[in-house]
Amino acid sequence: EAQAEEQAQAEAQAVALAAQRHEFALDLARLEAELVAVAAEAQARRQGEEQLAFAVEVLRSELSSECEARASAEAAGQAALREAEALHGRLEAAALEAAEAAAATDAAVDSFEAKAVDDAAPEAATEALWSELESETAARCVAEAAAAAAAPAA
């Protein structure tokens, strides 16, 4: 009877150990599944971070390119403004020369008209006045041509 009792206890312990081993195996399987899930999540997170870093680098590059393009456009605009200011100065100078030539021509015409009224003036003086008028007119034309030539140079 004692032997039967011992055998029953041994069988009960064996069943308890088998149940405990089965429970440990289930815990181990659950932990392995959690480990796989954590590893997959970490891998997905790394890939997301890599994609985000790549997107940030692309945006940074695009922003840098846009800034360089804007700086280049601004520099070109400043150069065009300086060129326009220089052209304006040349045009003002040409206009001043043309006005001076026109005033000289007008004075020559007035002088000629005043002298032409005098019937006693010799014909040579009349020719000289006409020559002076032609010279002044030529000077005026040269000044106007210079002003016109300065305009397309810019």
PDB file of C-alpha atoms in Angstrom:
ATOM      1  CA  GLU A   1       0.000   0.000   0.000  1.00  0.00           C
ATOM      2  CA  ALA A   2       2.868   2.360   0.764  1.00  0.00           C
ATOM      3  CA  GLN A   3       4.344   1.542  -2.570  1.00  0.00           C
ATOM      4  CA  ALA A   4       1.066   2.343  -4.311  1.00  0.00           C
ATOM      5  CA  GLU A   5       0.917   5.601  -2.447  1.00  0.00           C
ATOM      6  CA  GLU A   6       4.466   6.465  -3.458  1.00  0.00           C
ATOM      7  CA  GLN A   7       3.691   5.568  -7.006  1.00  0.00           C
ATOM      8  CA  ALA A   8       0.569   7.732  -6.931  1.00  0.00           C
ATOM      9  CA  GLN A   9       2.615  10.630  -5.524  1.00  0.00           C
ATOM     10  CA  ALA A  10       5.283  10.107  -8.189  1.00  0.00           C
ATOM     11  CA  GLU A  11       2.630  10.066 -10.882  1.00  0.00           C
ATOM     12  CA  ALA A  12       1.034  13.176  -9.417  1.00  0.00           C
ATOM     13  CA  GLN A  13       4.435  14.904  -9.365  1.00  0.00           C
ATOM     14  CA  ALA A  14       5.061  13.782 -12.942  1.00  0.00           C
ATOM     15  CA  VAL A  15       1.691  15.188 -14.014  1.00  0.00           C
ATOM     16  CA  ALA A  16       2.427  18.414 -12.106  1.00  0.00           C
ATOM     17  CA  LEU A  17       5.872  18.658 -13.710  1.00  0.00           C
ATOM     18  CA  ALA A  18       4.407  17.983 -17.150  1.00  0.00           C
ATOM     19  CA  ALA A  19       1.778  20.690 -16.557  1.00  0.00           C
ATOM     20  CA  GLN A  20       4.469  23.082 -15.356  1.00  0.00           C
ATOM     21  CA  ARG A  21       6.680  22.254 -18.376  1.00  0.00           C
ATOM     22  CA  HIS A  22       3.685  22.812 -20.665  1.00  0.00           C
ATOM     23  CA  GLU A  23       3.030  26.188 -18.946  1.00  0.00           C
ATOM     24  CA  PHE A  24       6.719  27.156 -19.347  1.00  0.00           C
ATOM     25  CA  ALA A  25       6.584  26.167 -23.021  1.00  0.00           C
ATOM     26  CA  LEU A  26       3.491  28.354 -23.499  1.00  0.00           C
ATOM     27  CA  ASP A  27       5.212  31.273 -21.693  1.00  0.00           C
ATOM     28  CA  LEU A  28       8.303  30.780 -23.841  1.00  0.00           C
ATOM     29  CA  ALA A  29       6.232  30.750 -27.049  1.00  0.00           C
ATOM     30  CA  ARG A  30       4.379  33.882 -25.923  1.00  0.00           C
ATOM     31  CA  LEU A  31       7.669  35.653 -25.107  1.00  0.00           C
ATOM     32  CA  GLU A  32       9.157  34.608 -28.458  1.00  0.00           C
ATOM     33  CA  ALA A  33       6.078  35.989 -30.258  1.00  0.00           C
ATOM     34  CA  GLU A  34       6.394  39.260 -28.321  1.00  0.00           C
ATOM     35  CA  LEU A  35      10.113  39.418 -29.185  1.00  0.00           C
ATOM     36  CA  VAL A  36       9.336  38.912 -32.890  1.00  0.00           C
ATOM     37  CA  ALA A  37       6.664  41.629 -32.713  1.00  0.00           C
ATOM     38  CA  VAL A  38       9.056  44.043 -30.951  1.00  0.00           C
ATOM     39  CA  ALA A  39      11.797  43.304 -33.504  1.00  0.00           C
ATOM     40  CA  ALA A  40       9.360  43.896 -36.387  1.00  0.00           C
ATOM     41  CA  GLU A  41       8.205  47.144 -34.800  1.00  0.00           C
ATOM     42  CA  ALA A  42      11.823  48.276 -34.295  1.00  0.00           C
ATOM     43  CA  GLN A  43      12.633  47.412 -37.921  1.00  0.00           C
ATOM     44  CA  ALA A  44       9.573  49.330 -39.154  1.00  0.00           C
ATOM     45  CA  ARG A  45      10.524  52.278 -36.945  1.00  0.00           C
ATOM     46  CA  ARG A  46      14.112  52.263 -38.313  1.00  0.00           C
ATOM     47  CA  GLN A  47      12.796  52.168 -41.870  1.00  0.00           C
ATOM     48  CA  GLY A  48      10.408  55.026 -41.088  1.00  0.00           C
ATOM     49  CA  GLU A  49      13.247  57.044 -39.568  1.00  0.00           C
ATOM     50  CA  GLU A  50      15.437  56.358 -42.615  1.00  0.00           C
ATOM     51  CA  GLN A  51      12.637  57.422 -44.958  1.00  0.00           C
ATOM     52  CA  LEU A  52      12.032  60.530 -42.876  1.00  0.00           C
ATOM     53  CA  ALA A  53      15.746  61.376 -42.881  1.00  0.00           C
ATOM     54  CA  PHE A  54      15.842  60.924 -46.663  1.00  0.00           C
ATOM     55  CA  ALA A  55      12.762  63.141 -47.102  1.00  0.00           C
ATOM     56  CA  VAL A  56      14.312  65.799 -44.852  1.00  0.00           C
ATOM     57  CA  GLU A  57      17.536  65.695 -46.892  1.00  0.00           C
ATOM     58  CA  VAL A  58      15.586  66.025 -50.160  1.00  0.00           C
ATOM     59  CA  LEU A  59      13.647  68.990 -48.781  1.00  0.00           C
ATOM     60  CA  ARG A  60      16.853  70.560 -47.459  1.00  0.00           C
ATOM     61  CA  SER A  61      18.461  70.164 -50.902  1.00  0.00           C
ATOM     62  CA  GLU A  62      15.422  71.658 -52.663  1.00  0.00           C
ATOM     63  CA  LEU A  63      15.356  74.569 -50.225  1.00  0.00           C
ATOM     64  CA  SER A  64      19.063  75.168 -50.744  1.00  0.00           C
ATOM     65  CA  SER A  65      18.600  75.138 -54.524  1.00  0.00           C
ATOM     66  CA  GLU A  66      15.678  77.537 -54.275  1.00  0.00           C
ATOM     67  CA  CYS A  67      17.680  79.893 -52.032  1.00  0.00           C
ATOM     68  CA  GLU A  68      20.578  79.827 -54.500  1.00  0.00           C
ATOM     69  CA  ALA A  69      18.200  80.529 -57.402  1.00  0.00           C
ATOM     70  CA  ARG A  70      16.629  83.433 -55.522  1.00  0.00           C
ATOM     71  CA  ALA A  71      20.042  84.869 -54.639  1.00  0.00           C
ATOM     72  CA  SER A  72      21.121  84.566 -58.269  1.00  0.00           C
ATOM     73  CA  ALA A  73      17.927  86.247 -59.467  1.00  0.00           C
ATOM     74  CA  GLU A  74      18.383  89.025 -56.918  1.00  0.00           C
ATOM     75  CA  ALA A  75      21.988  89.572 -58.035  1.00  0.00           C
ATOM     76  CA  ALA A  76      20.862  89.678 -61.676  1.00  0.00           C
ATOM     77  CA  GLY A  77      18.156  92.175 -60.742  1.00  0.00           C
ATOM     78  CA  GLN A  78      20.694  94.370 -58.943  1.00  0.00           C
ATOM     79  CA  ALA A  79      23.020  94.229 -61.952  1.00  0.00           C
ATOM     80  CA  ALA A  80      20.163  95.154 -64.287  1.00  0.00           C
ATOM     81  CA  LEU A  81      19.229  98.045 -61.999  1.00  0.00           C
ATOM     82  CA  ARG A  82      22.815  99.352 -61.989  1.00  0.00           C
ATOM     83  CA  GLU A  83      22.946  99.024 -65.778  1.00  0.00           C
ATOM     84  CA  ALA A  84      19.652 100.869 -66.128  1.00  0.00           C
ATOM     85  CA  GLU A  85      20.909 103.647 -63.844  1.00  0.00           C
ATOM     86  CA  ALA A  86      24.091 103.964 -65.921  1.00  0.00           C
ATOM     87  CA  LEU A  87      22.040 104.080 -69.123  1.00  0.00           C
ATOM     88  CA  HIS A  88      19.790 106.731 -67.605  1.00  0.00           C
ATOM     89  CA  GLY A  89      22.853 108.833 -66.794  1.00  0.00           C
ATOM     90  CA  ARG A  90      24.163 108.486 -70.372  1.00  0.00           C
ATOM     91  CA  LEU A  91      20.764 109.377 -71.788  1.00  0.00           C
ATOM     92  CA  GLU A  92      20.531 112.464 -69.576  1.00  0.00           C
ATOM     93  CA  ALA A  93      23.999 113.556 -70.711  1.00  0.00           C
ATOM     94  CA  ALA A  94      23.047 112.999 -74.370  1.00  0.00           C
ATOM     95  CA  ALA A  95      19.808 114.910 -73.871  1.00  0.00           C
ATOM     96  CA  LEU A  96      21.743 117.786 -72.290  1.00  0.00           C
ATOM     97  CA  GLU A  97      24.162 117.836 -75.238  1.00  0.00           C
ATOM     98  CA  ALA A  98      21.242 117.776 -77.667  1.00  0.00           C
ATOM     99  CA  ALA A  99      19.580 120.674 -75.805  1.00  0.00           C
ATOM    100  CA  GLU A 100      22.818 122.655 -75.892  1.00  0.00           C
ATOM    101  CA  ALA A 101      23.183 121.963 -79.619  1.00  0.00           C
ATOM    102  CA  ALA A 102      19.565 123.017 -80.184  1.00  0.00           C
ATOM    103  CA  ALA A 103      20.129 126.221 -78.216  1.00  0.00           C
ATOM    104  CA  ALA A 104      23.272 126.956 -80.248  1.00  0.00           C
ATOM    105  CA  THR A 105      21.359 126.261 -83.471  1.00  0.00           C
ATOM    106  CA  ASP A 106      18.520 128.528 -82.351  1.00  0.00           C
ATOM    107  CA  ALA A 107      21.031 131.270 -81.500  1.00  0.00           C
ATOM    108  CA  ALA A 108      22.661 130.868 -84.902  1.00  0.00           C
ATOM    109  CA  VAL A 109      19.287 131.043 -86.629  1.00  0.00           C
ATOM    110  CA  ASP A 110      18.375 134.153 -84.601  1.00  0.00           C
ATOM    111  CA  SER A 111      21.743 135.674 -85.450  1.00  0.00           C
ATOM    112  CA  PHE A 112      21.280 134.831 -89.115  1.00  0.00           C
ATOM    113  CA  GLU A 113      17.782 136.267 -89.178  1.00  0.00           C
ATOM    114  CA  ALA A 114      18.979 139.435 -87.473  1.00  0.00           C
ATOM    115  CA  LYS A 115      21.812 139.811 -89.932  1.00  0.00           C
ATOM    116  CA  ALA A 116      19.652 138.897 -92.929  1.00  0.00           C
ATOM    117  CA  VAL A 117      17.362 141.830 -92.170  1.00  0.00           C
ATOM    118  CA  ASP A 118      20.246 144.122 -92.815  1.00  0.00           C
ATOM    119  CA  ASP A 119      20.170 144.559 -96.612  1.00  0.00           C
ATOM    120  CA  ALA A 120      23.582 146.099 -96.523  1.00  0.00           C
ATOM    121  CA  ALA A 121      25.245 142.898 -95.324  1.00  0.00           C
ATOM    122  CA  PRO A 122      27.542 141.508 -97.994  1.00  0.00           C
ATOM    123  CA  GLU A 123      26.728 138.198 -99.588  1.00  0.00           C
ATOM    124  CA  ALA A 124      29.857 136.620 -98.063  1.00  0.00           C
ATOM    125  CA  ALA A 125      28.558 137.362 -94.564  1.00  0.00           C
ATOM    126  CA  THR A 126      25.284 135.683 -95.501  1.00  0.00           C
ATOM    127  CA  GLU A 127      27.186 132.627 -96.736  1.00  0.00           C
ATOM    128  CA  ALA A 128      29.175 132.563 -93.476  1.00  0.00           C
ATOM    129  CA  LEU A 129      25.977 132.652 -91.454  1.00  0.00           C
ATOM    130  CA  TRP A 130      24.530 129.809 -93.500  1.00  0.00           C
ATOM    131  CA  SER A 131      27.726 127.852 -92.969  1.00  0.00           C
ATOM    132  CA  GLU A 132      27.539 128.530 -89.233  1.00  0.00           C
ATOM    133  CA  LEU A 133      23.894 127.429 -89.212  1.00  0.00           C
ATOM    134  CA  GLU A 134      24.770 124.225 -91.064  1.00  0.00           C
ATOM    135  CA  SER A 135      27.620 123.515 -88.612  1.00  0.00           C
ATOM    136  CA  GLU A 136      25.312 123.997 -85.645  1.00  0.00           C
ATOM    137  CA  THR A 137      22.659 121.809 -87.280  1.00  0.00           C
ATOM    138  CA  ALA A 138      25.256 119.108 -87.926  1.00  0.00           C
ATOM    139  CA  ALA A 139      26.378 119.320 -84.291  1.00  0.00           C
ATOM    140  CA  ARG A 140      22.781 118.977 -83.178  1.00  0.00           C
ATOM    141  CA  CYS A 141      22.307 115.938 -85.438  1.00  0.00           C
ATOM    142  CA  VAL A 142      25.499 114.349 -84.060  1.00  0.00           C
ATOM    143  CA  ALA A 143      24.285 114.906 -80.479  1.00  0.00           C
ATOM    144  CA  GLU A 144      20.875 113.421 -81.299  1.00  0.00           C
ATOM    145  CA  ALA A 145      22.549 110.429 -83.012  1.00  0.00           C
ATOM    146  CA  ALA A 146      24.731 109.934 -79.942  1.00  0.00           C
ATOM    147  CA  ALA A 147      21.638 109.958 -77.726  1.00  0.00           C
ATOM    148  CA  ALA A 148      19.931 107.459 -80.015  1.00  0.00           C
ATOM    149  CA  ALA A 149      23.023 105.254 -80.076  1.00  0.00           C
ATOM    150  CA  ALA A 150      23.264 105.296 -76.288  1.00  0.00           C
ATOM    151  CA  ALA A 151      19.717 103.969 -75.939  1.00  0.00           C
ATOM    152  CA  PRO A 152      20.219 100.532 -77.612  1.00  0.00           C
ATOM    153  CA  ALA A 153      23.661 100.063 -75.979  1.00  0.00           C
ATOM    154  CA  ALA A 154      21.980  99.078 -72.726  1.00  0.00           C
TER     155      ALA A 154
END
